[in-house]
């Protein structure tokens, strides 16, 4: 009886966390470069059911698993959300007209599922990666994200601009006053699963510094000035999944209520002494 309580309760918890994930995706539907999360649900490790104090001789169909017991079969006692996996599918490109907005458009990539990123750095020298090209020029004249992270060039340096009057070529070369200033560095992640979300559109690599995609064979991309990459959240699909999660939560809730009524009857009626 109690096993059923735990199984249904774990289902409620996993669906609650799934709803929280979907709600976060909807809240970031208009965030440039945002990558929607996907939930990976998994059953708890299997348990082996055995019949204790067995007196019959075990057969091939029912072999003896350990002394004085015969294996009955396996059972899973619940479900949990194992991890959140970002979906790195390319988002739509939206025109803004702002010269500091730069959209990174994937082209040919050598690895299935691989993707490209802008490389940014904070004051402490920490390297992060982002698809959010909604950049700005800070008071010191450096190209940065809206949170103050410096956009890096091909040599790993910060990009200083004379003004917001500049042009970004398709290969990432920044030109001001007819002179090339720097080339925006683009990193390539063959396996995006090594990246961990840190909020504000930033990703941290757990496999060290990602290699540069500049002049790399079999990698093509385009930078578009005056555009940003929109979130890749599919609102229709997300709302459908949220309704499904609510229904699954309610189903597990009904099961818990049914077990509760059964336990109440067992304690207050079946076990009553006359």
CSV table of C-alpha atoms in Angstrom, one decimal:
chain,number,residue,atom,x,y,z
A,1,UNK,CA,0.0,0.0,0.0
A,2,UNK,CA,2.7,2.5,1.0
A,3,UNK,CA,4.7,1.7,-2.1
A,4,UNK,CA,1.7,3.0,-4.2
A,5,UNK,CA,1.8,6.3,-2.1
A,6,UNK,CA,5.5,6.8,-3.0
A,7,UNK,CA,5.0,6.0,-6.6
A,8,UNK,CA,2.1,8.4,-7.1
A,9,UNK,CA,3.8,11.1,-5.1
A,10,UNK,CA,7.0,10.8,-7.2
A,11,UNK,CA,4.8,11.2,-10.3
A,12,UNK,CA,3.3,14.4,-8.9
A,13,UNK,CA,6.8,15.9,-8.0
A,14,UNK,CA,8.2,15.1,-11.4
A,15,UNK,CA,5.2,16.7,-13.2
A,16,UNK,CA,5.4,19.7,-11.0
A,17,UNK,CA,9.1,20.2,-11.9
A,18,UNK,CA,8.1,19.7,-15.6
A,19,UNK,CA,5.5,22.4,-15.3
A,20,UNK,CA,8.1,24.8,-13.8
A,21,UNK,CA,10.4,24.1,-16.7
A,22,UNK,CA,7.7,24.7,-19.3
A,23,UNK,CA,6.7,27.9,-17.5
A,24,UNK,CA,10.3,29.1,-17.6
A,25,UNK,CA,10.4,28.4,-21.3
A,26,UNK,CA,7.2,30.4,-21.9
A,27,UNK,CA,8.6,33.3,-19.8
A,28,UNK,CA,11.7,33.4,-22.1
A,29,UNK,CA,9.8,33.1,-25.3
A,30,UNK,CA,10.8,36.7,-26.3
A,31,UNK,CA,14.4,36.5,-24.9
A,32,UNK,CA,16.9,36.8,-27.8
A,33,UNK,CA,19.0,33.6,-28.3
A,34,UNK,CA,17.2,31.7,-25.5
A,35,UNK,CA,17.3,27.9,-25.9
A,36,UNK,CA,14.3,26.0,-24.6
A,37,UNK,CA,14.8,23.3,-22.0
A,38,UNK,CA,13.6,19.7,-22.4
A,39,UNK,CA,13.0,17.4,-19.5
A,40,UNK,CA,14.3,13.9,-19.2
A,41,UNK,CA,12.1,11.7,-16.9
A,42,UNK,CA,13.4,8.4,-15.7
A,43,UNK,CA,12.1,5.6,-13.5
A,44,UNK,CA,13.8,4.8,-10.2
A,45,UNK,CA,16.2,1.9,-10.3
A,46,UNK,CA,14.4,-1.5,-10.6
A,47,UNK,CA,13.8,-3.5,-7.5
A,48,UNK,CA,13.8,-7.3,-7.5
A,49,UNK,CA,10.7,-8.9,-5.9
A,50,UNK,CA,11.2,-12.2,-4.3
A,51,UNK,CA,9.0,-14.8,-2.5
A,52,UNK,CA,10.5,-15.5,0.9
A,53,UNK,CA,10.5,-18.9,2.7
A,54,UNK,CA,9.9,-20.8,-0.5
A,55,UNK,CA,9.6,-24.6,0.1
A,56,UNK,CA,9.3,-25.8,-3.4
A,57,UNK,CA,12.3,-26.7,-5.6
A,58,UNK,CA,13.1,-23.8,-8.0
A,59,UNK,CA,12.9,-24.5,-11.7
A,60,UNK,CA,14.4,-22.9,-14.8
A,61,UNK,CA,11.3,-20.7,-15.1
A,62,UNK,CA,11.6,-19.6,-11.5
A,63,UNK,CA,15.3,-19.9,-10.5
A,64,UNK,CA,16.4,-19.4,-6.9
A,65,UNK,CA,18.0,-15.9,-6.6
A,66,UNK,CA,19.3,-16.3,-3.1
A,67,UNK,CA,18.7,-18.7,-0.2
A,68,UNK,CA,15.1,-19.3,0.8
A,69,UNK,CA,13.6,-17.0,-1.8
A,70,UNK,CA,12.3,-17.3,-5.4
A,71,UNK,CA,12.5,-14.3,-7.8
A,72,UNK,CA,9.1,-13.0,-8.8
A,73,UNK,CA,10.1,-10.2,-11.0
A,74,UNK,CA,11.2,-6.5,-11.1
A,75,UNK,CA,9.3,-3.4,-10.2
A,76,UNK,CA,9.9,0.4,-10.5
A,77,UNK,CA,8.8,2.5,-7.5
A,78,UNK,CA,8.4,5.9,-9.1
A,79,UNK,CA,9.8,8.4,-11.6
A,80,UNK,CA,12.0,11.5,-11.3
A,81,UNK,CA,13.3,14.3,-13.5
A,82,UNK,CA,16.9,13.2,-14.3
A,83,UNK,CA,18.0,16.4,-16.0
A,84,UNK,CA,17.1,19.4,-18.2
A,85,UNK,CA,18.6,19.3,-21.7
A,86,UNK,CA,18.6,22.5,-23.7
A,87,UNK,CA,17.3,22.4,-27.3
A,88,UNK,CA,20.0,24.1,-29.5
A,89,UNK,CA,17.9,24.3,-32.6
A,90,UNK,CA,18.4,27.6,-34.5
A,91,UNK,CA,15.8,30.3,-33.6
A,92,UNK,CA,14.1,32.6,-36.0
A,93,UNK,CA,16.0,35.7,-37.1
A,94,UNK,CA,14.3,39.1,-36.4
A,95,UNK,CA,15.3,42.4,-37.8
A,96,UNK,CA,15.8,45.2,-35.2
A,97,UNK,CA,17.8,47.9,-37.2
A,98,UNK,CA,20.1,48.4,-34.2
A,99,UNK,CA,23.8,48.3,-35.3
A,100,UNK,CA,24.9,46.6,-32.1
A,101,UNK,CA,22.5,43.7,-32.6
A,102,UNK,CA,24.2,40.8,-34.3
A,103,UNK,CA,22.6,37.5,-35.2
A,104,UNK,CA,24.6,34.3,-35.6
A,105,UNK,CA,23.1,32.1,-38.3
A,106,UNK,CA,24.3,28.5,-38.5
A,107,UNK,CA,25.5,27.2,-41.9
A,108,UNK,CA,27.4,23.9,-42.6
A,109,UNK,CA,28.5,22.1,-39.4
A,110,UNK,CA,30.7,18.9,-39.4
A,111,UNK,CA,28.9,17.3,-36.5
A,112,UNK,CA,25.2,16.4,-36.2
A,113,UNK,CA,23.7,18.4,-33.3
A,114,UNK,CA,26.7,20.7,-33.1
A,115,UNK,CA,26.2,24.4,-32.8
A,116,UNK,CA,28.0,27.8,-32.7
A,117,UNK,CA,28.3,30.5,-30.0
A,118,UNK,CA,29.6,34.0,-29.4
A,119,UNK,CA,32.5,34.0,-26.9
A,120,UNK,CA,32.2,36.4,-24.0
A,121,UNK,CA,34.3,37.2,-20.9
A,122,UNK,CA,33.6,39.0,-17.6
A,123,UNK,CA,35.9,41.2,-15.6
A,124,UNK,CA,37.5,38.2,-13.8
A,125,UNK,CA,38.4,36.6,-17.1
A,126,UNK,CA,35.8,33.8,-17.0
A,127,UNK,CA,34.8,32.6,-20.4
A,128,UNK,CA,31.2,31.9,-21.3
A,129,UNK,CA,29.2,31.2,-24.5
A,130,UNK,CA,26.0,32.7,-25.7
A,131,UNK,CA,23.6,32.9,-28.7
A,132,UNK,CA,22.2,36.2,-27.5
A,133,UNK,CA,23.5,38.8,-30.0
A,134,UNK,CA,21.6,41.7,-28.4
A,135,UNK,CA,24.9,43.6,-27.7
A,136,UNK,CA,25.6,47.2,-26.7
A,137,UNK,CA,28.6,49.5,-26.4
A,138,UNK,CA,29.6,50.3,-22.8
A,139,UNK,CA,30.8,53.7,-21.7
A,140,UNK,CA,34.4,52.6,-22.2
A,141,UNK,CA,33.7,51.9,-25.9
A,142,UNK,CA,33.8,48.0,-25.7
A,143,UNK,CA,31.3,45.7,-27.3
A,144,UNK,CA,29.5,43.9,-24.5
A,145,UNK,CA,26.3,42.0,-23.7
A,146,UNK,CA,23.5,43.8,-21.9
A,147,UNK,CA,24.9,42.2,-18.6
A,148,UNK,CA,28.4,43.7,-19.2
A,149,UNK,CA,30.2,40.6,-20.5
A,150,UNK,CA,32.9,41.5,-23.1
A,151,UNK,CA,32.5,40.1,-26.6
A,152,UNK,CA,35.9,38.6,-27.6
A,153,UNK,CA,37.7,38.8,-31.0
A,154,UNK,CA,39.6,36.0,-32.8
A,155,UNK,CA,42.7,36.7,-30.6
A,156,UNK,CA,40.8,36.4,-27.3
A,157,UNK,CA,40.8,40.2,-26.8
A,158,UNK,CA,38.0,42.6,-26.0
A,159,UNK,CA,36.6,44.6,-28.9
A,160,UNK,CA,37.0,48.4,-28.6
A,161,UNK,CA,34.8,50.5,-30.9
A,162,UNK,CA,35.3,54.2,-31.8
A,163,UNK,CA,31.5,54.6,-31.8
A,164,UNK,CA,28.3,52.8,-32.7
A,165,UNK,CA,28.9,53.7,-36.3
A,166,UNK,CA,30.4,50.5,-37.5
A,167,UNK,CA,29.7,47.6,-39.9
A,168,UNK,CA,29.8,43.9,-39.3
A,169,UNK,CA,30.6,41.8,-42.3
A,170,UNK,CA,29.2,38.3,-42.8
A,171,UNK,CA,32.4,36.7,-41.6
A,172,UNK,CA,32.4,38.7,-38.4
A,173,UNK,CA,34.9,41.4,-39.4
A,174,UNK,CA,34.1,44.7,-37.8
A,175,UNK,CA,34.8,47.8,-40.0
A,176,UNK,CA,34.8,51.4,-38.8
A,177,UNK,CA,36.0,54.4,-40.8
A,178,UNK,CA,36.8,52.0,-43.7
A,179,UNK,CA,39.3,50.2,-41.5
A,180,UNK,CA,39.0,46.7,-40.1
A,181,UNK,CA,39.0,46.8,-36.3
A,182,UNK,CA,38.6,43.2,-35.2
A,183,UNK,CA,36.9,39.9,-36.1
A,184,UNK,CA,34.3,38.5,-33.7
A,185,UNK,CA,35.3,35.1,-32.4
A,186,UNK,CA,32.8,32.2,-32.9
A,187,UNK,CA,33.2,29.0,-30.9
A,188,UNK,CA,32.0,25.6,-32.1
A,189,UNK,CA,30.6,22.9,-29.8
A,190,UNK,CA,30.5,19.5,-31.5
A,191,UNK,CA,28.6,18.1,-28.5
A,192,UNK,CA,26.5,20.9,-26.9
A,193,UNK,CA,25.7,18.5,-24.0
A,194,UNK,CA,29.0,19.6,-22.4
A,195,UNK,CA,27.4,23.0,-21.9
A,196,UNK,CA,25.6,24.0,-18.7
A,197,UNK,CA,23.1,26.9,-18.5
A,198,UNK,CA,24.0,29.7,-16.1
A,199,UNK,CA,21.2,32.1,-16.7
A,200,UNK,CA,21.0,35.3,-18.8
A,201,UNK,CA,21.6,33.3,-21.9
A,202,UNK,CA,25.1,32.2,-20.9
A,203,UNK,CA,26.5,28.7,-21.1
A,204,UNK,CA,29.6,27.3,-19.3
A,205,UNK,CA,31.6,24.5,-20.9
A,206,UNK,CA,32.5,21.5,-18.7
A,207,UNK,CA,35.0,20.3,-21.3
A,208,UNK,CA,37.4,23.2,-21.3
A,209,UNK,CA,37.6,26.0,-23.8
A,210,UNK,CA,35.6,25.3,-27.0
A,211,UNK,CA,37.6,25.5,-30.2
A,212,UNK,CA,37.2,28.4,-32.6
A,213,UNK,CA,35.2,28.0,-35.7
A,214,UNK,CA,37.1,30.7,-37.6
A,215,UNK,CA,38.7,29.3,-40.8
A,216,UNK,CA,37.8,25.8,-39.6
A,217,UNK,CA,37.1,23.3,-42.4
A,218,UNK,CA,33.5,22.2,-43.0
A,219,UNK,CA,32.1,25.0,-40.8
A,220,UNK,CA,30.2,27.9,-42.3
A,221,UNK,CA,28.1,30.6,-40.7
A,222,UNK,CA,26.9,34.1,-41.3
A,223,UNK,CA,26.7,37.1,-39.0
A,224,UNK,CA,23.8,39.6,-39.7
A,225,UNK,CA,24.1,43.1,-38.3
A,226,UNK,CA,20.8,44.7,-37.3
A,227,UNK,CA,19.2,41.3,-36.5
A,228,UNK,CA,18.9,39.1,-33.5
A,229,UNK,CA,18.2,35.4,-33.1
A,230,UNK,CA,14.8,34.9,-31.4
A,231,UNK,CA,14.1,32.3,-28.8
A,232,UNK,CA,13.4,28.8,-30.2
A,233,UNK,CA,10.5,28.2,-27.8
A,234,UNK,CA,7.5,26.7,-29.7
A,235,UNK,CA,4.6,28.3,-27.8
A,236,UNK,CA,1.9,26.0,-29.2
A,237,UNK,CA,3.9,22.9,-28.4
A,238,UNK,CA,4.9,24.2,-25.0
A,239,UNK,CA,1.3,24.9,-24.0
A,240,UNK,CA,0.2,21.5,-25.2
A,241,UNK,CA,3.0,19.9,-23.1
A,242,UNK,CA,1.9,22.0,-20.1
A,243,UNK,CA,-1.7,20.8,-20.3
A,244,UNK,CA,-0.4,17.2,-20.5
A,245,UNK,CA,1.8,17.7,-17.4
A,246,UNK,CA,-1.2,19.1,-15.5
A,247,UNK,CA,-3.3,16.1,-16.5
A,248,UNK,CA,-0.6,13.7,-15.4
A,249,UNK,CA,-0.3,15.6,-12.1
A,250,UNK,CA,-4.0,15.4,-11.5
A,251,UNK,CA,-4.1,11.6,-12.3
A,252,UNK,CA,-1.4,10.9,-9.7
A,253,UNK,CA,-3.2,13.2,-7.3
A,254,UNK,CA,-6.4,11.1,-7.7
A,255,UNK,CA,-4.3,7.9,-7.0
A,256,UNK,CA,-2.9,9.4,-3.8
A,257,UNK,CA,-6.5,10.3,-2.7
A,258,UNK,CA,-7.7,6.8,-3.5
A,259,UNK,CA,-4.9,5.3,-1.4
A,260,UNK,CA,-5.6,7.7,1.4
A,261,UNK,CA,-9.3,6.6,1.5
A,262,UNK,CA,-8.2,3.0,1.5
A,263,UNK,CA,-5.8,3.5,4.4
A,264,UNK,CA,-8.5,5.4,6.3
A,265,UNK,CA,-10.9,2.5,5.9
A,266,UNK,CA,-8.2,0.0,6.9
A,267,UNK,CA,-7.3,1.9,10.0
A,268,UNK,CA,-10.8,3.0,11.2
A,269,UNK,CA,-13.0,0.2,10.0
A,270,UNK,CA,-11.2,-3.0,9.1
A,271,UNK,CA,-9.0,-2.8,12.1
A,272,UNK,CA,-11.7,-2.0,14.5
A,273,UNK,CA,-12.2,-4.4,17.4
A,274,UNK,CA,-15.7,-5.4,18.3
